[in-house]
């Protein structure tokens, strides 16, 4: 239980709030600073950042304000969790945590044939949607940047790269491990890698770390965000009364169950089903249609697998993965 308490804080502060909500907020603010709404890359990103700033503004106030949810129900409190988020964001690298394939490889669990951890369905479903997103972004970007010169001469996209690269002390994002050097996009592939990471993080990564919250936290002893007293200092056996004595009072448990139930809900459309139409370019619209069909194909395969297994994994069915971070 004490280990899970620590892991709970890492999950909420780093994996969830820090490395999806806040990282993507910085990217989207940089995009709004540099890209006009008529720019094709803005239109590509728009559906996947829908409501992000509003959710972060309202949500973080409710969660992290003095006396708010975090102070009431988490051992670190709002100051401690904020410090954890700062540290986590400071270590996030686009070529590692932001590159799903590399992330899996570095952990030794990358495979596509099930030979490593054959029931690691979160990986398998994430890879399937990642491939669809990468193909979609490649087709879309290639439509507008059929030569490197067009990319190099696009002042808006190059300014965007500078905003991402500049250190925070200069009001930039200060992102580590960007797929381009010195804040300058020099190839179409660099832009594809960056945009794929941004869309994948805003949709699939956030869905994976967010929507299982109630299933994980709902039974408080399974994943407690707060316990009373110090952790054990030896391996002496404990009894049921010892566990009950470290649980907080009923109001804290109910508050934790309530907020994780709310956070586990979905409030925007599924990936590919955009809330707003951003592009009317017929060629781009065809690429979006293909994106939607490819997602339906992934969904069918996941359903077919789930029909054959006892413990179904359905958190990353495309129809359940929102376009953007919305809760």
PDB file of N, CA, C and O in Angstrom, residues 11-12 15-17 19-21 24 48 100 121-123 125-126 129 133 197-217 260 263-271 302 313-327:
ATOM      1  N   UNK A  11       2.087   8.890 -10.698  1.00  0.00           N
ATOM      2  CA  UNK A  11       1.085   8.789 -11.766  1.00  0.00           C
ATOM      3  C   UNK A  11       0.361  10.115 -11.964  1.00  0.00           C
ATOM      4  O   UNK A  11       0.264  10.626 -13.083  1.00  0.00           O
ATOM      5  N   UNK A  12      -0.163  10.685 -10.877  1.00  0.00           N
ATOM      6  CA  UNK A  12      -0.939  11.913 -11.008  1.00  0.00           C
ATOM      7  C   UNK A  12      -0.052  13.108 -11.353  1.00  0.00           C
ATOM      8  O   UNK A  12      -0.381  13.907 -12.233  1.00  0.00           O
ATOM      9  N   UNK A  15       3.122  11.381 -14.760  1.00  0.00           N
ATOM     10  CA  UNK A  15       2.585  10.711 -15.947  1.00  0.00           C
ATOM     11  C   UNK A  15       1.313  11.370 -16.462  1.00  0.00           C
ATOM     12  O   UNK A  15       1.127  11.510 -17.680  1.00  0.00           O
ATOM     13  N   UNK A  16       0.449  11.832 -15.555  1.00  0.00           N
ATOM     14  CA  UNK A  16      -0.839  12.390 -15.968  1.00  0.00           C
ATOM     15  C   UNK A  16      -0.775  13.912 -16.139  1.00  0.00           C
ATOM     16  O   UNK A  16      -0.700  14.433 -17.252  1.00  0.00           O
ATOM     17  N   UNK A  17      -0.766  14.638 -15.031  1.00  0.00           N
ATOM     18  CA  UNK A  17      -0.889  16.093 -15.114  1.00  0.00           C
ATOM     19  C   UNK A  17       0.326  16.741 -15.771  1.00  0.00           C
ATOM     20  O   UNK A  17       0.203  17.599 -16.654  1.00  0.00           O
ATOM     21  N   UNK A  19       3.054  15.441 -17.663  1.00  0.00           N
ATOM     22  CA  UNK A  19       3.566  15.062 -18.981  1.00  0.00           C
ATOM     23  C   UNK A  19       2.496  14.841 -20.033  1.00  0.00           C
ATOM     24  O   UNK A  19       2.796  14.369 -21.135  1.00  0.00           O
ATOM     25  N   UNK A  20       1.246  15.154 -19.704  1.00  0.00           N
ATOM     26  CA  UNK A  20       0.242  15.282 -20.770  1.00  0.00           C
ATOM     27  C   UNK A  20      -0.373  16.683 -20.717  1.00  0.00           C
ATOM     28  O   UNK A  20      -0.149  17.492 -21.614  1.00  0.00           O
ATOM     29  N   UNK A  21      -1.084  17.006 -19.656  1.00  0.00           N
ATOM     30  CA  UNK A  21      -1.770  18.299 -19.564  1.00  0.00           C
ATOM     31  C   UNK A  21      -0.826  19.483 -19.749  1.00  0.00           C
ATOM     32  O   UNK A  21      -1.058  20.367 -20.598  1.00  0.00           O
ATOM     33  N   UNK A  24       1.528  19.540 -23.101  1.00  0.00           N
ATOM     34  CA  UNK A  24       0.747  19.876 -24.292  1.00  0.00           C
ATOM     35  C   UNK A  24       0.216  21.307 -24.237  1.00  0.00           C
ATOM     36  O   UNK A  24       0.049  21.946 -25.280  1.00  0.00           O
ATOM     37  N   UNK A  48      -7.004  18.324 -31.753  1.00  0.00           N
ATOM     38  CA  UNK A  48      -6.331  17.560 -30.716  1.00  0.00           C
ATOM     39  C   UNK A  48      -5.889  18.430 -29.538  1.00  0.00           C
ATOM     40  O   UNK A  48      -5.246  17.936 -28.607  1.00  0.00           O
ATOM     41  N   UNK A 100       6.944   7.255 -28.610  1.00  0.00           N
ATOM     42  CA  UNK A 100       6.445   6.026 -28.011  1.00  0.00           C
ATOM     43  C   UNK A 100       7.275   4.806 -28.391  1.00  0.00           C
ATOM     44  O   UNK A 100       7.529   3.929 -27.559  1.00  0.00           O
ATOM     45  N   UNK A 121      -1.543  -5.420 -23.503  1.00  0.00           N
ATOM     46  CA  UNK A 121      -2.461  -4.895 -24.512  1.00  0.00           C
ATOM     47  C   UNK A 121      -2.389  -3.375 -24.625  1.00  0.00           C
ATOM     48  O   UNK A 121      -2.681  -2.819 -25.698  1.00  0.00           O
ATOM     49  N   UNK A 122      -2.029  -2.710 -23.542  1.00  0.00           N
ATOM     50  CA  UNK A 122      -1.883  -1.256 -23.632  1.00  0.00           C
ATOM     51  C   UNK A 122      -0.830  -0.894 -24.668  1.00  0.00           C
ATOM     52  O   UNK A 122      -1.008   0.017 -25.472  1.00  0.00           O
ATOM     53  N   UNK A 123       0.282  -1.638 -24.662  1.00  0.00           N
ATOM     54  CA  UNK A 123       1.318  -1.406 -25.679  1.00  0.00           C
ATOM     55  C   UNK A 123       0.805  -1.726 -27.070  1.00  0.00           C
ATOM     56  O   UNK A 123       0.984  -0.932 -28.016  1.00  0.00           O
ATOM     57  N   UNK A 125      -2.253  -1.908 -28.340  1.00  0.00           N
ATOM     58  CA  UNK A 125      -3.277  -0.991 -28.846  1.00  0.00           C
ATOM     59  C   UNK A 125      -2.685   0.391 -29.116  1.00  0.00           C
ATOM     60  O   UNK A 125      -3.053   1.057 -30.091  1.00  0.00           O
ATOM     61  N   UNK A 126      -1.769   0.822 -28.252  1.00  0.00           N
ATOM     62  CA  UNK A 126      -1.113   2.115 -28.468  1.00  0.00           C
ATOM     63  C   UNK A 126      -0.312   2.109 -29.768  1.00  0.00           C
ATOM     64  O   UNK A 126      -0.356   3.071 -30.542  1.00  0.00           O
ATOM     65  N   UNK A 129      -2.628   2.413 -32.838  1.00  0.00           N
ATOM     66  CA  UNK A 129      -3.126   3.776 -33.085  1.00  0.00           C
ATOM     67  C   UNK A 129      -1.975   4.700 -33.448  1.00  0.00           C
ATOM     68  O   UNK A 129      -2.138   5.607 -34.276  1.00  0.00           O
ATOM     69  N   UNK A 133      -1.866   7.266 -36.616  1.00  0.00           N
ATOM     70  CA  UNK A 133      -1.600   8.702 -36.481  1.00  0.00           C
ATOM     71  C   UNK A 133      -0.389   9.094 -37.308  1.00  0.00           C
ATOM     72  O   UNK A 133      -0.395  10.121 -38.007  1.00  0.00           O
ATOM     73  N   UNK A 197       4.014  13.056 -32.328  1.00  0.00           N
ATOM     74  CA  UNK A 197       4.170  13.007 -30.877  1.00  0.00           C
ATOM     75  C   UNK A 197       3.112  13.851 -30.178  1.00  0.00           C
ATOM     76  O   UNK A 197       2.513  13.415 -29.184  1.00  0.00           O
ATOM     77  N   UNK A 198       2.855  15.027 -30.698  1.00  0.00           N
ATOM     78  CA  UNK A 198       1.902  15.926 -30.060  1.00  0.00           C
ATOM     79  C   UNK A 198       0.487  15.358 -30.110  1.00  0.00           C
ATOM     80  O   UNK A 198      -0.239  15.365 -29.099  1.00  0.00           O
ATOM     81  N   UNK A 199       0.085  14.846 -31.251  1.00  0.00           N
ATOM     82  CA  UNK A 199      -1.266  14.294 -31.384  1.00  0.00           C
ATOM     83  C   UNK A 199      -1.397  13.008 -30.580  1.00  0.00           C
ATOM     84  O   UNK A 199      -2.406  12.784 -29.888  1.00  0.00           O
ATOM     85  N   UNK A 200      -0.386  12.145 -30.625  1.00  0.00           N
ATOM     86  CA  UNK A 200      -0.426  10.883 -29.887  1.00  0.00           C
ATOM     87  C   UNK A 200      -0.492  11.132 -28.379  1.00  0.00           C
ATOM     88  O   UNK A 200      -1.261  10.478 -27.665  1.00  0.00           O
ATOM     89  N   UNK A 201       0.280  12.084 -27.890  1.00  0.00           N
ATOM     90  CA  UNK A 201       0.276  12.393 -26.460  1.00  0.00           C
ATOM     91  C   UNK A 201      -1.065  12.964 -26.034  1.00  0.00           C
ATOM     92  O   UNK A 201      -1.603  12.606 -24.974  1.00  0.00           O
ATOM     93  N   UNK A 202      -1.629  13.849 -26.841  1.00  0.00           N
ATOM     94  CA  UNK A 202      -2.890  14.503 -26.497  1.00  0.00           C
ATOM     95  C   UNK A 202      -4.076  13.544 -26.530  1.00  0.00           C
ATOM     96  O   UNK A 202      -5.097  13.813 -25.882  1.00  0.00           O
ATOM     97  N   UNK A 203      -3.955  12.472 -27.255  1.00  0.00           N
ATOM     98  CA  UNK A 203      -5.076  11.538 -27.386  1.00  0.00           C
ATOM     99  C   UNK A 203      -4.784  10.223 -26.671  1.00  0.00           C
ATOM    100  O   UNK A 203      -5.336   9.946 -25.599  1.00  0.00           O
ATOM    101  N   UNK A 204      -3.886   9.434 -27.208  1.00  0.00           N
ATOM    102  CA  UNK A 204      -3.673   8.073 -26.712  1.00  0.00           C
ATOM    103  C   UNK A 204      -2.988   8.051 -25.347  1.00  0.00           C
ATOM    104  O   UNK A 204      -3.424   7.342 -24.432  1.00  0.00           O
ATOM    105  N   UNK A 205      -1.894   8.806 -25.196  1.00  0.00           N
ATOM    106  CA  UNK A 205      -1.172   8.771 -23.922  1.00  0.00           C
ATOM    107  C   UNK A 205      -2.067   9.261 -22.788  1.00  0.00           C
ATOM    108  O   UNK A 205      -2.138   8.640 -21.716  1.00  0.00           O
ATOM    109  N   UNK A 206      -2.775  10.361 -23.031  1.00  0.00           N
ATOM    110  CA  UNK A 206      -3.659  10.859 -21.978  1.00  0.00           C
ATOM    111  C   UNK A 206      -4.770   9.859 -21.674  1.00  0.00           C
ATOM    112  O   UNK A 206      -5.117   9.639 -20.509  1.00  0.00           O
ATOM    113  N   UNK A 207      -5.332   9.241 -22.693  1.00  0.00           N
ATOM    114  CA  UNK A 207      -6.378   8.243 -22.458  1.00  0.00           C
ATOM    115  C   UNK A 207      -5.850   7.091 -21.608  1.00  0.00           C
ATOM    116  O   UNK A 207      -6.536   6.603 -20.703  1.00  0.00           O
ATOM    117  N   UNK A 208      -4.615   6.652 -21.890  1.00  0.00           N
ATOM    118  CA  UNK A 208      -4.051   5.513 -21.169  1.00  0.00           C
ATOM    119  C   UNK A 208      -3.824   5.824 -19.699  1.00  0.00           C
ATOM    120  O   UNK A 208      -4.027   4.968 -18.837  1.00  0.00           O
ATOM    121  N   UNK A 209      -3.393   7.050 -19.385  1.00  0.00           N
ATOM    122  CA  UNK A 209      -3.095   7.380 -17.985  1.00  0.00           C
ATOM    123  C   UNK A 209      -4.304   7.946 -17.244  1.00  0.00           C
ATOM    124  O   UNK A 209      -4.266   8.077 -16.018  1.00  0.00           O
ATOM    125  N   UNK A 210      -5.370   8.265 -17.955  1.00  0.00           N
ATOM    126  CA  UNK A 210      -6.498   8.937 -17.325  1.00  0.00           C
ATOM    127  C   UNK A 210      -7.712   8.043 -17.096  1.00  0.00           C
ATOM    128  O   UNK A 210      -8.291   8.044 -16.016  1.00  0.00           O
ATOM    129  N   UNK A 211      -8.128   7.298 -18.110  1.00  0.00           N
ATOM    130  CA  UNK A 211      -9.458   6.711 -18.058  1.00  0.00           C
ATOM    131  C   UNK A 211      -9.558   5.434 -17.222  1.00  0.00           C
ATOM    132  O   UNK A 211     -10.660   4.936 -16.993  1.00  0.00           O
ATOM    133  N   UNK A 212      -8.432   4.918 -16.767  1.00  0.00           N
ATOM    134  CA  UNK A 212      -8.488   3.773 -15.850  1.00  0.00           C
ATOM    135  C   UNK A 212      -8.442   4.211 -14.393  1.00  0.00           C
ATOM    136  O   UNK A 212      -8.320   3.364 -13.491  1.00  0.00           O
ATOM    137  N   UNK A 213      -8.568   5.507 -14.147  1.00  0.00           N
ATOM    138  CA  UNK A 213      -8.360   5.994 -12.788  1.00  0.00           C
ATOM    139  C   UNK A 213      -9.360   5.417 -11.785  1.00  0.00           C
ATOM    140  O   UNK A 213      -8.966   4.946 -10.714  1.00  0.00           O
ATOM    141  N   UNK A 214     -10.635   5.433 -12.114  1.00  0.00           N
ATOM    142  CA  UNK A 214     -11.596   4.946 -11.130  1.00  0.00           C
ATOM    143  C   UNK A 214     -11.434   3.445 -10.895  1.00  0.00           C
ATOM    144  O   UNK A 214     -11.553   2.971  -9.760  1.00  0.00           O
ATOM    145  N   UNK A 215     -11.148   2.693 -11.953  1.00  0.00           N
ATOM    146  CA  UNK A 215     -10.931   1.257 -11.789  1.00  0.00           C
ATOM    147  C   UNK A 215      -9.736   0.981 -10.884  1.00  0.00           C
ATOM    148  O   UNK A 215      -9.682  -0.057 -10.215  1.00  0.00           O
ATOM    149  N   UNK A 216      -8.772   1.893 -10.874  1.00  0.00           N
ATOM    150  CA  UNK A 216      -7.566   1.709 -10.068  1.00  0.00           C
ATOM    151  C   UNK A 216      -7.710   2.298  -8.674  1.00  0.00           C
ATOM    152  O   UNK A 216      -7.362   1.675  -7.671  1.00  0.00           O
ATOM    153  N   UNK A 217      -8.255   3.502  -8.587  1.00  0.00           N
ATOM    154  CA  UNK A 217      -8.348   4.221  -7.316  1.00  0.00           C
ATOM    155  C   UNK A 217      -9.667   3.979  -6.575  1.00  0.00           C
ATOM    156  O   UNK A 217      -9.777   4.309  -5.397  1.00  0.00           O
ATOM    157  N   UNK A 260     -11.892  10.705  -8.901  1.00  0.00           N
ATOM    158  CA  UNK A 260     -11.379   9.770  -9.906  1.00  0.00           C
ATOM    159  C   UNK A 260     -12.505   9.255 -10.803  1.00  0.00           C
ATOM    160  O   UNK A 260     -12.276   8.944 -11.976  1.00  0.00           O
ATOM    161  N   UNK A 263     -12.921  12.141 -13.265  1.00  0.00           N
ATOM    162  CA  UNK A 263     -11.797  12.201 -14.201  1.00  0.00           C
ATOM    163  C   UNK A 263     -11.814  11.047 -15.194  1.00  0.00           C
ATOM    164  O   UNK A 263     -11.225  11.148 -16.276  1.00  0.00           O
ATOM    165  N   UNK A 264     -12.463   9.950 -14.840  1.00  0.00           N
ATOM    166  CA  UNK A 264     -12.504   8.789 -15.734  1.00  0.00           C
ATOM    167  C   UNK A 264     -13.579   8.922 -16.811  1.00  0.00           C
ATOM    168  O   UNK A 264     -13.691   8.041 -17.669  1.00  0.00           O
ATOM    169  N   UNK A 265     -14.352  10.000 -16.776  1.00  0.00           N
ATOM    170  CA  UNK A 265     -15.394  10.208 -17.785  1.00  0.00           C
ATOM    171  C   UNK A 265     -14.840  10.860 -19.040  1.00  0.00           C
ATOM    172  O   UNK A 265     -13.798  11.510 -19.027  1.00  0.00           O
ATOM    173  N   UNK A 266     -15.549  10.689 -20.128  1.00  0.00           N
ATOM    174  CA  UNK A 266     -15.152  11.263 -21.415  1.00  0.00           C
ATOM    175  C   UNK A 266     -16.110  12.396 -21.772  1.00  0.00           C
ATOM    176  O   UNK A 266     -17.317  12.223 -21.669  1.00  0.00           O
ATOM    177  N   UNK A 267     -15.533  13.521 -22.233  1.00  0.00           N
ATOM    178  CA  UNK A 267     -16.382  14.694 -22.448  1.00  0.00           C
ATOM    179  C   UNK A 267     -16.240  15.303 -23.842  1.00  0.00           C
ATOM    180  O   UNK A 267     -16.883  16.299 -24.132  1.00  0.00           O
ATOM    181  N   UNK A 268     -15.383  14.746 -24.683  1.00  0.00           N
ATOM    182  CA  UNK A 268     -15.311  15.218 -26.071  1.00  0.00           C
ATOM    183  C   UNK A 268     -15.403  14.012 -26.998  1.00  0.00           C
ATOM    184  O   UNK A 268     -15.385  12.861 -26.564  1.00  0.00           O
ATOM    185  N   UNK A 269     -15.476  14.285 -28.293  1.00  0.00           N
ATOM    186  CA  UNK A 269     -15.667  13.225 -29.275  1.00  0.00           C
ATOM    187  C   UNK A 269     -14.455  12.302 -29.370  1.00  0.00           C
ATOM    188  O   UNK A 269     -13.347  12.646 -28.974  1.00  0.00           O
ATOM    189  N   UNK A 270     -14.698  11.136 -29.941  1.00  0.00           N
ATOM    190  CA  UNK A 270     -13.634  10.161 -30.137  1.00  0.00           C
ATOM    191  C   UNK A 270     -12.661  10.638 -31.201  1.00  0.00           C
ATOM    192  O   UNK A 270     -13.013  11.433 -32.092  1.00  0.00           O
ATOM    193  N   UNK A 271     -11.439  10.148 -31.131  1.00  0.00           N
ATOM    194  CA  UNK A 271     -10.398  10.554 -32.066  1.00  0.00           C
ATOM    195  C   UNK A 271     -10.863  10.342 -33.516  1.00  0.00           C
ATOM    196  O   UNK A 271     -11.408   9.297 -33.867  1.00  0.00           O
ATOM    197  N   UNK A 302      -9.173  -4.835 -32.170  1.00  0.00           N
ATOM    198  CA  UNK A 302      -9.183  -4.876 -30.705  1.00  0.00           C
ATOM    199  C   UNK A 302     -10.408  -5.642 -30.216  1.00  0.00           C
ATOM    200  O   UNK A 302     -10.327  -6.471 -29.289  1.00  0.00           O
ATOM    201  N   UNK A 313      -9.143  -5.636 -22.430  1.00  0.00           N
ATOM    202  CA  UNK A 313      -8.539  -4.314 -22.283  1.00  0.00           C
ATOM    203  C   UNK A 313      -9.208  -3.410 -23.311  1.00  0.00           C
ATOM    204  O   UNK A 313      -9.009  -3.572 -24.523  1.00  0.00           O
ATOM    205  N   UNK A 314     -10.022  -2.477 -22.831  1.00  0.00           N
ATOM    206  CA  UNK A 314     -10.792  -1.652 -23.769  1.00  0.00           C
ATOM    207  C   UNK A 314     -10.575  -0.157 -23.559  1.00  0.00           C
ATOM    208  O   UNK A 314     -11.309   0.659 -24.133  1.00  0.00           O
ATOM    209  N   UNK A 315      -9.579   0.220 -22.759  1.00  0.00           N
ATOM    210  CA  UNK A 315      -9.347   1.642 -22.509  1.00  0.00           C
ATOM    211  C   UNK A 315      -8.878   2.382 -23.761  1.00  0.00           C
ATOM    212  O   UNK A 315      -9.048   3.595 -23.865  1.00  0.00           O
ATOM    213  N   UNK A 316      -8.280   1.669 -24.713  1.00  0.00           N
ATOM    214  CA  UNK A 316      -7.749   2.338 -25.903  1.00  0.00           C
ATOM    215  C   UNK A 316      -8.475   1.926 -27.175  1.00  0.00           C
ATOM    216  O   UNK A 316      -7.912   2.018 -28.268  1.00  0.00           O
ATOM    217  N   UNK A 317      -9.704   1.494 -27.045  1.00  0.00           N
ATOM    218  CA  UNK A 317     -10.528   1.381 -28.251  1.00  0.00           C
ATOM    219  C   UNK A 317     -10.637   2.776 -28.867  1.00  0.00           C
ATOM    220  O   UNK A 317     -10.942   3.742 -28.162  1.00  0.00           O
ATOM    221  N   UNK A 318     -10.378   2.924 -30.150  1.00  0.00           N
ATOM    222  CA  UNK A 318     -10.418   4.266 -30.740  1.00  0.00           C
ATOM    223  C   UNK A 318     -11.705   5.037 -30.464  1.00  0.00           C
ATOM    224  O   UNK A 318     -11.665   6.257 -30.280  1.00  0.00           O
ATOM    225  N   UNK A 319     -12.828   4.336 -30.390  1.00  0.00           N
ATOM    226  CA  UNK A 319     -14.084   5.047 -30.106  1.00  0.00           C
ATOM    227  C   UNK A 319     -14.149   5.535 -28.673  1.00  0.00           C
ATOM    228  O   UNK A 319     -15.028   6.332 -28.314  1.00  0.00           O
ATOM    229  N   UNK A 320     -13.205   5.114 -27.830  1.00  0.00           N
ATOM    230  CA  UNK A 320     -13.156   5.589 -26.448  1.00  0.00           C
ATOM    231  C   UNK A 320     -11.982   6.497 -26.159  1.00  0.00           C
ATOM    232  O   UNK A 320     -11.825   6.970 -25.024  1.00  0.00           O
ATOM    233  N   UNK A 321     -11.155   6.755 -27.172  1.00  0.00           N
ATOM    234  CA  UNK A 321     -10.004   7.663 -27.022  1.00  0.00           C
ATOM    235  C   UNK A 321     -10.417   9.031 -27.540  1.00  0.00           C
ATOM    236  O   UNK A 321     -10.690   9.185 -28.727  1.00  0.00           O
ATOM    237  N   UNK A 322     -10.486  10.046 -26.698  1.00  0.00           N
ATOM    238  CA  UNK A 322     -10.900  11.369 -27.161  1.00  0.00           C
ATOM    239  C   UNK A 322      -9.868  12.008 -28.100  1.00  0.00           C
ATOM    240  O   UNK A 322      -8.685  11.644 -28.083  1.00  0.00           O
ATOM    241  N   UNK A 323     -10.333  12.963 -28.865  1.00  0.00           N
ATOM    242  CA  UNK A 323      -9.424  13.723 -29.732  1.00  0.00           C
ATOM    243  C   UNK A 323      -8.354  14.459 -28.938  1.00  0.00           C
ATOM    244  O   UNK A 323      -7.222  14.615 -29.404  1.00  0.00           O
ATOM    245  N   UNK A 324      -8.735  14.926 -27.747  1.00  0.00           N
ATOM    246  CA  UNK A 324      -7.852  15.836 -27.031  1.00  0.00           C
ATOM    247  C   UNK A 324      -7.962  15.619 -25.531  1.00  0.00           C
ATOM    248  O   UNK A 324      -8.806  14.851 -25.064  1.00  0.00           O
ATOM    249  N   UNK A 325      -7.094  16.295 -24.798  1.00  0.00           N
ATOM    250  CA  UNK A 325      -7.144  16.273 -23.343  1.00  0.00           C
ATOM    251  C   UNK A 325      -8.310  17.161 -22.917  1.00  0.00           C
ATOM    252  O   UNK A 325      -8.265  18.377 -23.072  1.00  0.00           O
ATOM    253  N   UNK A 326      -9.326  16.528 -22.364  1.00  0.00           N
ATOM    254  CA  UNK A 326     -10.555  17.289 -22.116  1.00  0.00           C
ATOM    255  C   UNK A 326     -11.075  17.106 -20.702  1.00  0.00           C
ATOM    256  O   UNK A 326     -12.127  17.617 -20.359  1.00  0.00           O
ATOM    257  N   UNK A 327     -10.345  16.362 -19.861  1.00  0.00           N
ATOM    258  CA  UNK A 327     -10.782  16.169 -18.496  1.00  0.00           C
ATOM    259  C   UNK A 327      -9.569  15.907 -17.625  1.00  0.00           C
ATOM    260  O   UNK A 327      -8.546  15.419 -18.128  1.00  0.00           O
TER     261      UNK A 327
END
